[in-house]
Structure formats: C-alpha cells, structure tokens
Short mmCIF file of C-alpha atoms in Angstrom, two decimals:
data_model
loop_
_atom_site.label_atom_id
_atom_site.label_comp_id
_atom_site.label_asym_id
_atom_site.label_seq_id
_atom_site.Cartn_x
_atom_site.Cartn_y
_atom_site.Cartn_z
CA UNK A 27 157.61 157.29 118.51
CA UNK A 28 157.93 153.72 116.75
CA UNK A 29 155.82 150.81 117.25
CA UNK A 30 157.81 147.62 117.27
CA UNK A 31 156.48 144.25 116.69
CA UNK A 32 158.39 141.54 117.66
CA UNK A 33 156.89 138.27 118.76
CA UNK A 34 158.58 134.42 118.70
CA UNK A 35 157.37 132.36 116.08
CA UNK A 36 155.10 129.81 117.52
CA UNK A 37 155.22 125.99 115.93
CA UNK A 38 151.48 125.41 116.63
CA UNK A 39 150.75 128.38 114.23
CA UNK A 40 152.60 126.74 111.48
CA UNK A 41 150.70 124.03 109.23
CA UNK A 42 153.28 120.78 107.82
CA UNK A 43 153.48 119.70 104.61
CA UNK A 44 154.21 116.09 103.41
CA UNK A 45 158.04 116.58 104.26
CA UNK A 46 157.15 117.79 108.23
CA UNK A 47 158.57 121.17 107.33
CA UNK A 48 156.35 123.95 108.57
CA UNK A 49 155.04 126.23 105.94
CA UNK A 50 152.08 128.88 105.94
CA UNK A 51 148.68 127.84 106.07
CA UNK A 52 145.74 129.16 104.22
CA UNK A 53 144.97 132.11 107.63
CA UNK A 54 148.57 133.33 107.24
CA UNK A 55 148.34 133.17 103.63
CA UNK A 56 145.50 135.31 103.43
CA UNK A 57 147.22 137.55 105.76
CA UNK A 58 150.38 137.98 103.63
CA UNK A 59 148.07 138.44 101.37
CA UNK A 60 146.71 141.09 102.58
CA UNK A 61 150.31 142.55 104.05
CA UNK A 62 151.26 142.68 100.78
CA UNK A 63 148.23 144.77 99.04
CA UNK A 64 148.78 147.36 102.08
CA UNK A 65 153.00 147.32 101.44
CA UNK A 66 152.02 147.78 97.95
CA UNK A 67 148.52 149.46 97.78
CA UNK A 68 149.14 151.24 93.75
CA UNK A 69 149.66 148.36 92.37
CA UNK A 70 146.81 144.97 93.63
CA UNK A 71 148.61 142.88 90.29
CA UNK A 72 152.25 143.41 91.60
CA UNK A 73 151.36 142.87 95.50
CA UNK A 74 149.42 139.88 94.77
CA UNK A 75 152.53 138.65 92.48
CA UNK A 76 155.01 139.76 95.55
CA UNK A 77 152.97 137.32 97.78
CA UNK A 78 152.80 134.44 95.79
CA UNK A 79 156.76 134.59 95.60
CA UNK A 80 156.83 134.99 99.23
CA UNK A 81 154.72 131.46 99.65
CA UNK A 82 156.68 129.69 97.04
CA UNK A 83 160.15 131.30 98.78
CA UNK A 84 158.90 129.20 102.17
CA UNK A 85 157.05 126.24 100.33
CA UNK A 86 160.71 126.03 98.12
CA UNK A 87 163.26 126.12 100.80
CA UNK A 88 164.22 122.97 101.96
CA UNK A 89 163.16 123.18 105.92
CA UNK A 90 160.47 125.93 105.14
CA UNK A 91 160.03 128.46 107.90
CA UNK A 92 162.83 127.02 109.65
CA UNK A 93 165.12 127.98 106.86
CA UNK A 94 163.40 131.30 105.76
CA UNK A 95 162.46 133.90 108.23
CA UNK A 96 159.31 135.50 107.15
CA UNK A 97 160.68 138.95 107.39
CA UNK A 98 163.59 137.41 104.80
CA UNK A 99 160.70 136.36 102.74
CA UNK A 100 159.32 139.86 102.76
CA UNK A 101 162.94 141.62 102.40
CA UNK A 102 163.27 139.84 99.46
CA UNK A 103 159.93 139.61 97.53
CA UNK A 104 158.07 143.01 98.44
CA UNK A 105 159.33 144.95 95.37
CA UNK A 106 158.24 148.61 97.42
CA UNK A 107 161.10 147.42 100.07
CA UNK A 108 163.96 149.87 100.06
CA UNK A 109 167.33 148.92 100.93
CA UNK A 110 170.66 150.76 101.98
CA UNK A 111 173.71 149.87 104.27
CA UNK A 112 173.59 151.76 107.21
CA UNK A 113 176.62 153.74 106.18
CA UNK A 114 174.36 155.06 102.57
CA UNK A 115 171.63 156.85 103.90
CA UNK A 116 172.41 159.27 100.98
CA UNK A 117 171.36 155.97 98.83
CA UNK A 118 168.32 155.57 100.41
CA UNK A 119 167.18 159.14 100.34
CA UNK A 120 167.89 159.34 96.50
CA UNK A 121 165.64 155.63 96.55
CA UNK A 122 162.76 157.17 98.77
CA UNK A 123 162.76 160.60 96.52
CA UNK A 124 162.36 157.99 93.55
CA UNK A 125 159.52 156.02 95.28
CA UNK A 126 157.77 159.32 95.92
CA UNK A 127 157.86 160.71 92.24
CA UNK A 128 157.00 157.59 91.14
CA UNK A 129 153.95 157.74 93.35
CA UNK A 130 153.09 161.24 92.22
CA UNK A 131 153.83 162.99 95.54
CA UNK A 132 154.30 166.22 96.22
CA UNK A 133 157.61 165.97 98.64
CA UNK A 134 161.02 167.22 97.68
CA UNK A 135 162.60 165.24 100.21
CA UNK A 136 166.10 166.76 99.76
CA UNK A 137 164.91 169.79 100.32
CA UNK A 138 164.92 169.40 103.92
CA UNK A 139 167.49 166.92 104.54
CA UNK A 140 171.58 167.33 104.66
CA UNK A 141 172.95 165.94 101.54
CA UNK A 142 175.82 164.68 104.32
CA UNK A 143 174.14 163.20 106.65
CA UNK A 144 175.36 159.30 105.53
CA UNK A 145 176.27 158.68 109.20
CA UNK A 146 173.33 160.52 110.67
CA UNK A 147 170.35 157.98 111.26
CA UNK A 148 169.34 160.14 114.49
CA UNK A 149 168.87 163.11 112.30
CA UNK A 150 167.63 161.34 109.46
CA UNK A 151 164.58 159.10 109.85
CA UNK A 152 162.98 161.91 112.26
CA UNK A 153 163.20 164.22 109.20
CA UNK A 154 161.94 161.79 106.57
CA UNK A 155 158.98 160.73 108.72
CA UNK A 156 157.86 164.27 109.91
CA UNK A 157 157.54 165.18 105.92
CA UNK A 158 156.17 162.12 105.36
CA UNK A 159 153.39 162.45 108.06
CA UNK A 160 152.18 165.77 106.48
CA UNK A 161 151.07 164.06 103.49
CA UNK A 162 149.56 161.20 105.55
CA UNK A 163 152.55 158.57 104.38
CA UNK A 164 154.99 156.95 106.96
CA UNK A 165 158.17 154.94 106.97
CA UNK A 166 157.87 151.19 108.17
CA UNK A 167 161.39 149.26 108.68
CA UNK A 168 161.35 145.70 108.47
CA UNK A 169 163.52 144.09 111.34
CA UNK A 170 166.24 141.73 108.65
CA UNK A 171 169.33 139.72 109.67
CA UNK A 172 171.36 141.87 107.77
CA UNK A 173 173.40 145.15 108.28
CA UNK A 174 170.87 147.47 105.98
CA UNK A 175 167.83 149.41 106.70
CA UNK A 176 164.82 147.61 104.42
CA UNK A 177 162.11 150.33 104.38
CA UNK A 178 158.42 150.72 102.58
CA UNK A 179 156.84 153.88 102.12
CA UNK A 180 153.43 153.17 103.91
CA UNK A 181 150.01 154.79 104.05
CA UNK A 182 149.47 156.31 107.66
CA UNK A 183 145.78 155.15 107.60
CA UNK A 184 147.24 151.46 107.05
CA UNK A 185 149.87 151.27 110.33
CA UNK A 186 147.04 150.07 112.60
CA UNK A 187 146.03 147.16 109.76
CA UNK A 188 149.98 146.41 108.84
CA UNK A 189 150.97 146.47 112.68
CA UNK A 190 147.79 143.60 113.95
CA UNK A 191 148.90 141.33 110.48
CA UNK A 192 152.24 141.79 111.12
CA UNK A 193 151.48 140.25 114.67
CA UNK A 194 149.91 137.34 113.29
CA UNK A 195 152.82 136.63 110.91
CA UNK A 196 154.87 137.63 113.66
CA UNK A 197 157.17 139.66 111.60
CA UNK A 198 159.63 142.26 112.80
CA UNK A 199 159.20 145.48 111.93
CA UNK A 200 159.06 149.50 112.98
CA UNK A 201 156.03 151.86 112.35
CA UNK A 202 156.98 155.87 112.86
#
C-alpha cells in the first residue's frame, strides 16, 4: 500500500517578503530542514547544503512559491532524488543499484528484477519495495509536474516523520 500526501497550498501558511511574494518562513524552514536530513540521513553536511538551495530556489524566483512548487524545489535540490522517464525503468534500476552500493547495502537488486521490464511499473516498484522492506529501506516518489518518476531511497523508520513534514510543507509525494 502507498501513503499519498497531497494537500492545497494554503496562502496564510506562507510568510511575504518585501516584494509581497510568499516565501517560507522560519517553521517551514526548519521543517525542510529537517525533510532534508531524513531524504538524506548519511550525509547531515550535504542535506543541510540541499536545503539551503531549496530556500534560496523560492527566495530567488521572481514570484516565490507562486513560481516554484515546493516539490520542484525538492526535485531539483535533494541530490538522493532519482530520476527516470517512465519509459527507463531499466535507468532507474541501474541508479537505485548505485544508490544502494554506495550506501553499503547488501541488495543485488537485479537479481530479482527482469532486466526488460522498461514498460512494467506494475511489476516493478512492488519488487523494488518488497527487497527494500527486508532491509528496513523504502521507496518514496515525489509527486513532480513532469513525465519521470523522482524517487529517494528512504529509511522505513523515517516514513511516519517524512509523511507529517511533508504535510506541513504540503508536498506531494508516495510512501510504499
């Protein structure tokens, strides 16, 4: 089963800078803050970097939040986001195998998934996530206006934590 967050940005959330364009304010930037240290959670010096480009991404564009979707913001700056065209799944497995050696994991993930299955998303993710789940990890997809999939490699123990901060951002995602 996935959990899906998905939840209207609100205006009254949103703090205004000088130029009335909304931006974060200091509550949702301590929770991007903290979104960030569980997307990344090996490396505290890269997710802290990863969120201060996600502030200055909003702060820089010229209407803010109204130009820059905070699940654009964290497609683009969280470095442990994976991306394929839904037509490359063969792409993305060779990316998640990479993400899991580099985290020193013991999962051959090809060794239980099709090498042909680029069309085969059903098959797939349900595959990926039960090997995944044995070893405590999961698979969260970010919701993005784009035809890819943009997936992290997550802790299990952090879905509960990622899924109530994600809430308060009110970013888009999936949690298997």
């Amino acid at each position: 089963t996935h959990s899906f967050i998905e939840i209207r940005s609100t205006r009254e959330k949103m703090m205004f800078d000088d130029d009335d364009k909304p931006t974060l304010d200091q509550e949702q930037r301590k929770v991007v803050k903290k979104l960030c240290r569980l997307f990344i959670w090996q490396d505290k010096t890269l997710a802290d970097k990863c969120c201060k480009s996600i502030i200055k991404q909003i702060n820089d564009a010229e209407y803010g939040l109204d130009d820059v979707s905070i699940n654009e913001a964290f497609y683009v700056n969280v470095e442990t986001f994976l991306t394929a065209e839904f037509n490359e799944l063969d792409l993305l497995l060779n990316d998640l195998q990479a993400q899991i050696s580099q985290y020193q994991l013991p999962i051959q993930l090809k060794d239980y998934v099709r090498q042909d299955i680029s069309d085969e998303q059903d098959e797939f993710f349900p595959v990926i996530e039960s090997i995944l789940n044995e070893h405590g990890f999961t698979i969260c997809t970010l919701s993005v206006d784009a035809p890819i999939y943009c997936v992290c490699l997550v802790r299990q123990k952090d879905c509960e934590a990622i899924i109530e901060l994600a809430e308060e951002l009110d970013l888009e995602l999936f949690l298997s």
